Short mmCIF file of C-alpha atoms and ligand atoms in Angstrom, two decimals:
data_model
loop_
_atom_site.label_atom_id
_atom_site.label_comp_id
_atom_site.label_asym_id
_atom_site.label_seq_id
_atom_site.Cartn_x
_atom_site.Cartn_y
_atom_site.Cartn_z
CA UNK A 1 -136.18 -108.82 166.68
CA UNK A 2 -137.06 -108.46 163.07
CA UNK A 3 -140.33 -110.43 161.13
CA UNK A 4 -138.94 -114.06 159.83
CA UNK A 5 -140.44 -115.58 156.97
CA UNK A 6 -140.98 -118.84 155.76
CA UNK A 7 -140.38 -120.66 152.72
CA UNK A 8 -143.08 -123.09 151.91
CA UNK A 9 -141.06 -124.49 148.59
CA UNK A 10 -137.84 -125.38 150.95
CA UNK A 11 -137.01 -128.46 149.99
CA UNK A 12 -137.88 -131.07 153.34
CA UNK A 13 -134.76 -131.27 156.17
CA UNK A 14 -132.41 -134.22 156.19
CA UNK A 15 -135.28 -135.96 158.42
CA UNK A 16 -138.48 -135.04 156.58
CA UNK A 17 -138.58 -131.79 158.55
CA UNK A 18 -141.34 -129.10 157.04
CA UNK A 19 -143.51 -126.35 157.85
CA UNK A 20 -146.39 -128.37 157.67
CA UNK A 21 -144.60 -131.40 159.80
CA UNK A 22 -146.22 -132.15 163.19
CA UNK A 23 -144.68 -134.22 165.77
CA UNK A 24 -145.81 -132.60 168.43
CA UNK A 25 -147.23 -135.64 170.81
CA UNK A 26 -143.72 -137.38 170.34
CA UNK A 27 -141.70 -134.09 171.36
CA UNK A 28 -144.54 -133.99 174.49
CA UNK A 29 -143.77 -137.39 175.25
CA UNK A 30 -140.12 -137.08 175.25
CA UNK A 31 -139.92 -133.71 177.64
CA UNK A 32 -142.23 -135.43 180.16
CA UNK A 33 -139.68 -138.75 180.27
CA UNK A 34 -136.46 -136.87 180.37
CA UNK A 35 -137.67 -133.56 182.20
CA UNK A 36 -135.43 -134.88 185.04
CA UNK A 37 -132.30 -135.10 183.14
CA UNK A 38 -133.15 -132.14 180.45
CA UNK A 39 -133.30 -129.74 183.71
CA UNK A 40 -130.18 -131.08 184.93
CA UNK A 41 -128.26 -130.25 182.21
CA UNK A 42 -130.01 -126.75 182.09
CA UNK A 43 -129.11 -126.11 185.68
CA UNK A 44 -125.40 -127.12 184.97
CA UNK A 45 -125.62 -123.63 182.64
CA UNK A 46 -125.76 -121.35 185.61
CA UNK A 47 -127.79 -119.14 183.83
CA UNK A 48 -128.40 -115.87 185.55
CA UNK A 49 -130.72 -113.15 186.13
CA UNK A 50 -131.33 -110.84 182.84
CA UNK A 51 -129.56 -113.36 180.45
CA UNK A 52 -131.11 -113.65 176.69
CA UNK A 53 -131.70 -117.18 175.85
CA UNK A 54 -132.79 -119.06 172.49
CA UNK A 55 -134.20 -122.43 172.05
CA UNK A 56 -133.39 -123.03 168.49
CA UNK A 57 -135.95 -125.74 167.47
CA UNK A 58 -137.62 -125.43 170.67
CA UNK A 59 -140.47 -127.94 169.49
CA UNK A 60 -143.17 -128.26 171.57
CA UNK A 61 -141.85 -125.65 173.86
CA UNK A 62 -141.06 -127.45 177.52
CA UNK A 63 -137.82 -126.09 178.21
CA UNK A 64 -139.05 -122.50 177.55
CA UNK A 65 -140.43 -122.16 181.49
CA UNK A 66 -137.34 -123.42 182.60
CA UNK A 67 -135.13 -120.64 180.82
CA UNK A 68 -137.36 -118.22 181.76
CA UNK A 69 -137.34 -119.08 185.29
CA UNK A 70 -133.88 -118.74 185.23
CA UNK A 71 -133.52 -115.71 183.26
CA UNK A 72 -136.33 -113.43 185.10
CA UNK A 73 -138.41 -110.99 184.65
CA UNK A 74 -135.18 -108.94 183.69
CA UNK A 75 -133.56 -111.46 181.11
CA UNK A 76 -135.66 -112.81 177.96
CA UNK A 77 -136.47 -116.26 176.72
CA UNK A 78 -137.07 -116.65 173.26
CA UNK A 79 -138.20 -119.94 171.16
CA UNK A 80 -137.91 -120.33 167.38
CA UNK A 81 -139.19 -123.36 165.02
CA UNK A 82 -140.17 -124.21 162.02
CA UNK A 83 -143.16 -126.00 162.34
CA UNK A 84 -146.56 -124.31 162.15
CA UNK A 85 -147.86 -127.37 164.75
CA UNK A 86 -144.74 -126.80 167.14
CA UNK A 87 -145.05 -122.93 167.47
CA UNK A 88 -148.67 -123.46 168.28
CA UNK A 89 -147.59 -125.83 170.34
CA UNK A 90 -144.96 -123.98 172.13
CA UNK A 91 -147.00 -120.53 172.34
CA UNK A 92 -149.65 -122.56 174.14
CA UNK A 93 -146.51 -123.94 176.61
CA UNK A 94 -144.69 -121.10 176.81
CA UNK A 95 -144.60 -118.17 179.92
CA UNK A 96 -146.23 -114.37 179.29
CA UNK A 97 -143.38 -112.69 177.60
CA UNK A 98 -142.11 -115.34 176.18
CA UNK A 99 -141.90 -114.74 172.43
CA UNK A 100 -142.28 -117.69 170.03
CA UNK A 101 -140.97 -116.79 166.40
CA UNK A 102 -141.83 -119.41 162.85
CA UNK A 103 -139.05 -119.29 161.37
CA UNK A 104 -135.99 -121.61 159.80
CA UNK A 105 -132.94 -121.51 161.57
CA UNK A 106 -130.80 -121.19 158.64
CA UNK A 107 -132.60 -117.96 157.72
CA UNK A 108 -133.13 -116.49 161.52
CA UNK A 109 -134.91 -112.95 161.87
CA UNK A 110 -133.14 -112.07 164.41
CA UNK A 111 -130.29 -109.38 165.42
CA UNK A 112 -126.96 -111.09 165.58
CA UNK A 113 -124.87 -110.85 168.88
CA UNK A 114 -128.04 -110.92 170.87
CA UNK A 115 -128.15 -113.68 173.40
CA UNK A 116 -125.73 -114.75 176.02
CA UNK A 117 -127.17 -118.68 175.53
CA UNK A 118 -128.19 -120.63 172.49
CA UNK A 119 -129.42 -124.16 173.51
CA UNK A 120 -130.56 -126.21 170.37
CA UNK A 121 -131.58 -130.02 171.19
CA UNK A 122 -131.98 -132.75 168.88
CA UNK A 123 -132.32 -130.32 166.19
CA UNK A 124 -129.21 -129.85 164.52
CA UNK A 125 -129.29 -133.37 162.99
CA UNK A 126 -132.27 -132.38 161.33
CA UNK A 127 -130.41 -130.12 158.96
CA UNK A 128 -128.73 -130.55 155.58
CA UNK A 129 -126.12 -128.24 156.88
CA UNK A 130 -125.34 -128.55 160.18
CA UNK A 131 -121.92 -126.71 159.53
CA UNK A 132 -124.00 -123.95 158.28
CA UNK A 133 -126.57 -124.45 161.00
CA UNK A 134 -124.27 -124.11 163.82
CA UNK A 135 -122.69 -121.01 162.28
CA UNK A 136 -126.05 -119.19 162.07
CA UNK A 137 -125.98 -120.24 165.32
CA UNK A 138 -123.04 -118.96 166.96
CA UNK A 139 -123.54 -115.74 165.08
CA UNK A 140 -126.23 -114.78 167.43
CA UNK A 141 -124.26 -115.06 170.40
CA UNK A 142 -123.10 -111.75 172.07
CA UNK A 143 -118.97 -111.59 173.04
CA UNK A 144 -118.99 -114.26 176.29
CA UNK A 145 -121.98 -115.86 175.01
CA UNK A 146 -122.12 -120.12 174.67
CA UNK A 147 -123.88 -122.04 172.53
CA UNK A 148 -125.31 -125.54 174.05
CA UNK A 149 -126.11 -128.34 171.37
CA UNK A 150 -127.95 -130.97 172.50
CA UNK A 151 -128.05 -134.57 171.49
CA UNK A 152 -130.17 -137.90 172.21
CA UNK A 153 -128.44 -141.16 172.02
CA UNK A 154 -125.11 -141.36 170.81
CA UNK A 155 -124.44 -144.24 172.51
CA UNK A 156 -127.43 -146.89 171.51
CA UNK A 157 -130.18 -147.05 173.37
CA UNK A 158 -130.67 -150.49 175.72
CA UNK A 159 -134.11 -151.77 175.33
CA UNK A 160 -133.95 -155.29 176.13
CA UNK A 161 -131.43 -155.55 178.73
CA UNK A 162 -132.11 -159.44 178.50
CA UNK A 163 -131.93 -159.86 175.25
CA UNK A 164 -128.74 -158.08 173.55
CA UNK A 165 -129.27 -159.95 170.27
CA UNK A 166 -132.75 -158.97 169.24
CA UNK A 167 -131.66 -155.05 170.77
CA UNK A 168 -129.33 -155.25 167.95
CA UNK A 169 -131.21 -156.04 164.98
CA UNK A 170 -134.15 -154.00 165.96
CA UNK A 171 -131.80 -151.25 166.31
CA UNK A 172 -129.99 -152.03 162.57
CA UNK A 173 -134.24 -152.72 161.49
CA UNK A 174 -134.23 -149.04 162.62
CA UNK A 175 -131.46 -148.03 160.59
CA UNK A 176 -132.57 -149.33 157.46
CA UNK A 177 -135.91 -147.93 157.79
CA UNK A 178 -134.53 -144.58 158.34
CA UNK A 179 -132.92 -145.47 155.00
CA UNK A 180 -135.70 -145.94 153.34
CA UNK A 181 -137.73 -143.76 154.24
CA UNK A 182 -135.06 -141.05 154.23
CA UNK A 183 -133.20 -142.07 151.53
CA UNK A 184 -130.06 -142.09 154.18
CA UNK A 185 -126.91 -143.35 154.93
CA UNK A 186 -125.74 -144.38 158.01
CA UNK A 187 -123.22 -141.91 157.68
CA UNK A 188 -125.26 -139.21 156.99
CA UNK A 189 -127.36 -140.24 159.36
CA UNK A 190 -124.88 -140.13 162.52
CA UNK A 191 -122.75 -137.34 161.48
CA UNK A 192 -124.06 -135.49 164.26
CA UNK A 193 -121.83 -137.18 166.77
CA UNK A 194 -119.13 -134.58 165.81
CA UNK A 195 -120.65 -132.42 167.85
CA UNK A 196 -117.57 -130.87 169.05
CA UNK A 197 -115.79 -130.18 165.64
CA UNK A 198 -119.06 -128.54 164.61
CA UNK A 199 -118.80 -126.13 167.52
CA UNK A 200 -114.82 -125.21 166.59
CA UNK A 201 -115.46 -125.08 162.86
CA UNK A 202 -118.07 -122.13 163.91
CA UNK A 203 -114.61 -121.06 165.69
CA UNK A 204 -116.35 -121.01 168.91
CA UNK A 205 -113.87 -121.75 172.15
CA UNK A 206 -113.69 -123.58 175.13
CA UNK A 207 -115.42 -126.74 174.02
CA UNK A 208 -117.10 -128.80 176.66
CA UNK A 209 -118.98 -131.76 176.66
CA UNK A 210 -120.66 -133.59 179.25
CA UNK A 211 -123.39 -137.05 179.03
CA UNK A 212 -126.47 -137.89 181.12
CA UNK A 213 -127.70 -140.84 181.55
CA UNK A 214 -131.20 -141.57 181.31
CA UNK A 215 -131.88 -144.79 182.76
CA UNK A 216 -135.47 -146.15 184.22
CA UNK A 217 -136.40 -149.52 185.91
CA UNK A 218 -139.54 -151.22 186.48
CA UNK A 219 -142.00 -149.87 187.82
CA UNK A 220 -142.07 -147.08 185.28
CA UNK A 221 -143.07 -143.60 185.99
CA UNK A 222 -146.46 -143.09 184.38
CA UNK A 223 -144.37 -140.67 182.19
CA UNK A 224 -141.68 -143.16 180.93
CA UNK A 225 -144.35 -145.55 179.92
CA UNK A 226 -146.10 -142.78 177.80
CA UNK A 227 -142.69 -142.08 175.74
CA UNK A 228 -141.40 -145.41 175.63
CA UNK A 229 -145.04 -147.16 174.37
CA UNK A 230 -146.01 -144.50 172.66
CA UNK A 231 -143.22 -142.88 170.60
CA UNK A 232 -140.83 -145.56 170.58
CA UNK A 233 -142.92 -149.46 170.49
CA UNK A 234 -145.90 -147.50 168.76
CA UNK A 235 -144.35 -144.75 167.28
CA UNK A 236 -141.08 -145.13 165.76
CA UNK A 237 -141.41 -149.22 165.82
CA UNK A 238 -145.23 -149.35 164.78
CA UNK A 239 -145.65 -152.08 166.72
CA UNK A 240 -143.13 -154.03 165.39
CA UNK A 241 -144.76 -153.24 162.35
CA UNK A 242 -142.88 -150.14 160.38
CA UNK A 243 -139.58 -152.78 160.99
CA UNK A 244 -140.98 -155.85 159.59
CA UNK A 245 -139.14 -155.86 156.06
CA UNK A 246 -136.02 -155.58 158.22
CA UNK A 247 -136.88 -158.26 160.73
CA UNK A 248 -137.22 -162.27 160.26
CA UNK A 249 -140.33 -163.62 161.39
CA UNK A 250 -139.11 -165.12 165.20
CA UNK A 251 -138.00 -161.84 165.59
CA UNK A 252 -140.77 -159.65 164.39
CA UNK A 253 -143.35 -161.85 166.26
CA UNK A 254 -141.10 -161.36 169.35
CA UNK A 255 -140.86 -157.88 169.05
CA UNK A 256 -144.71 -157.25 168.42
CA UNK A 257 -145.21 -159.08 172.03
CA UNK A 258 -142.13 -157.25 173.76
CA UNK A 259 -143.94 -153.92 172.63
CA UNK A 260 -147.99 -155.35 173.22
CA UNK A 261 -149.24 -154.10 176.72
CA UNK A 262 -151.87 -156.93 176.06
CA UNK A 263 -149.39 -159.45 175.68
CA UNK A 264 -147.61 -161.22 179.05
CA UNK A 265 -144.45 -160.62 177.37
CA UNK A 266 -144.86 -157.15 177.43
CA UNK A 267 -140.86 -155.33 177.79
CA UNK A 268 -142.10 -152.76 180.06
CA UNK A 269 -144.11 -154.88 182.70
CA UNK A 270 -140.94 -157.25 183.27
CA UNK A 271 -138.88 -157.32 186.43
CA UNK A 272 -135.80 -157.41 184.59
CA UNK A 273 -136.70 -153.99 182.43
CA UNK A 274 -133.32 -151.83 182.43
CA UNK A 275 -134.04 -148.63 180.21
CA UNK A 276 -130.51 -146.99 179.02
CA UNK A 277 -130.35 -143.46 177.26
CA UNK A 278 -127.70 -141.41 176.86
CA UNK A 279 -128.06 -137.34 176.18
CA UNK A 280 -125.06 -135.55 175.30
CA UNK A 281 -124.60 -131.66 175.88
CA UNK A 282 -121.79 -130.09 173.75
CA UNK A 283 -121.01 -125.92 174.83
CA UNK A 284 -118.34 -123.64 173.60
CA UNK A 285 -118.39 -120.01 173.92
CA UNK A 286 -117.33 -117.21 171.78
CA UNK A 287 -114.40 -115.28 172.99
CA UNK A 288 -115.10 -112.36 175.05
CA UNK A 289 -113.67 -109.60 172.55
CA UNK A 290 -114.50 -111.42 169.73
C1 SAM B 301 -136.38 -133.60 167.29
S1 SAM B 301 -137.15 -132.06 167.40
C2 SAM B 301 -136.47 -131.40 168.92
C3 SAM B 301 -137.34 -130.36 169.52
C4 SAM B 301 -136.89 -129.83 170.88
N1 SAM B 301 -135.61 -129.17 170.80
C5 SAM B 301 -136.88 -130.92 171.91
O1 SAM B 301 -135.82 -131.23 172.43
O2 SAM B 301 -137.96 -131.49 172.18
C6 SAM B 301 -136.40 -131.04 166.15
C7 SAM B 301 -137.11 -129.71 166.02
O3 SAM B 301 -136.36 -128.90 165.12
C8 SAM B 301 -137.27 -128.24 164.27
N2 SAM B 301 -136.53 -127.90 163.05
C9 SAM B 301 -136.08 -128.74 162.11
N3 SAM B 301 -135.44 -128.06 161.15
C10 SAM B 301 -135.49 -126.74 161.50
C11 SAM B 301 -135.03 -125.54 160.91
N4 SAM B 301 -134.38 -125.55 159.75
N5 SAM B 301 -135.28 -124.38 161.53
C12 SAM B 301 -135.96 -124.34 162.71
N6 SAM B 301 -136.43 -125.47 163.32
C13 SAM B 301 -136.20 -126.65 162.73
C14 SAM B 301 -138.40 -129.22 164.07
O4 SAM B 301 -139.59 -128.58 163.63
C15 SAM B 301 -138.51 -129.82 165.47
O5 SAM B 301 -139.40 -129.09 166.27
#
């Protein structure tokens, strides 16, 4: 592995992303919730002993232990990130001789055709480039080697399984916030779901794709309350309160009660709570004598 550097003057990813950017508690929150389904899909890898494996915008780091649990003491798991707050994060996470690198994908400082797996999650719609992304990507895969791109929710989410109506304009609120605060469109926004031609145009074979579902009932795991108050009602919602330009008033006051644990509305108290995620794992491989 050679030294990366980082750019400070880089102008900020397609979502805001930046050295100094720290999500950290929402990645945290996220593992925790979809651990279950996140180590399915790593198990369906077959990873084994002594294989080289990248995280390419590992985050906060959770899915570090479980390559290098797979991998061995023989194989090596590596992370890489951008953000000064998720490396910290993700040293602190990560096993003994597990290396953590700072650095942007799109300028990686490390030795092509030297891993046999390159999993990247929810990261690759992050860039400006994904094209370009998923080429720096593949580049780093040794002859036989697959690269695994992971991706949240390209199917909508189902919230309020009682209540398809509001679902939908807090989802569109959601999209015009992103908007706004990304300067976005919404086809910029879900290029991402062409997953698969992003893996061929980086001439990689043997495309495969394959979707979880994540789906939770009342009574929530202490876990699935965490992400879904905290990242998603608090978080990306605010309440009710980062969509309110978007929203008219029934619905925004509704809303603000669906997402108050004080409130005897509360979403994620009621019997007829029905969580619905979708997460989407595209692989190809490069060629063995390529
Ligand atoms: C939504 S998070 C996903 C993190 C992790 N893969 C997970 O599933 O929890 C996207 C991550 O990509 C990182 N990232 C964004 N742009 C990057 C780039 N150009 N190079 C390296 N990492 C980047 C961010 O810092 C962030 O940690």
């Amino acid at each position: 592995m050679t030294a990366g550097s980082i750019s400070q003057t880089q102008p900020p990813g397609l979502l805001g992303d930046t050295p100094a950017r720290d999500y950290v508690r929402k990645l945290q929150l996220f593992h925790s919730f979809a651990e279950p389904e996140l180590r399915r899909a790593v198990a369906g890898l077959e990873l084994t002993p002594g294989a080289r494996v990248l995280d390419a915008g590992c985050g906060s780091g959770a899915a570090l232990e479980w390559f290098a649990a797979a991998v061995g003491a023989h194989g090596l798991a590596v992370g890489i990130d951008l953000a000064t707050a998720h490396v910290a994060a993700a040293r602190a996470a990560a096993p003994r001789g597990c290396p953590v690198l700072q650095a942007d994908l799109l300028h990686m400082p490390l030795a092509p055709a030297s891993f046999d797996l390159v999993w990247s999650v929810n990261t690759v719609n992050h860039l400006r480039d994904p094209c370009a992304g998923v080429q720096r990507l593949a580049a780093l895969l040794r002859p036989g080697g697959r690269l695994a791109l992971g991706q949240s929710s390209l199917l909508p989410d189902m919230y309020f399984a009682w209540d398809a109506r509001l679902e939908r304009v807090v989802n569109e609120a959601v999209r015009h916030y992103y908007r706004d605060r990304y300067g976005l469109q919404e086809r910029e926004l879900t290029a991402v779901r062409g997953l698969a031609g992003l893996l061929r145009a980086a001439r990689l074979r043997d495309v495969a794709v394959r979707t979880f579902t994540i789906e939770r009932l009342t009574p929530l795991r202490a876990a699935d309350e965490a992400y879904l108050l905290d990242a998603i009602f608090r978080g990306t919602w605010g309440g009710g309160e980062k969509l309110r330009p978007y929203l008219c008033d029934d619905d925004y006051e509704e809303l603000g009660s669906l997402c108050d644990p004080g409130d005897r509305r509360y979403a994620l108290r009621r019997a007829d709570f029905h969580f619905l995620q979708t997460f989407t794992l595209a692989v190809a491989g490069r060629g063995a004598g390529t």
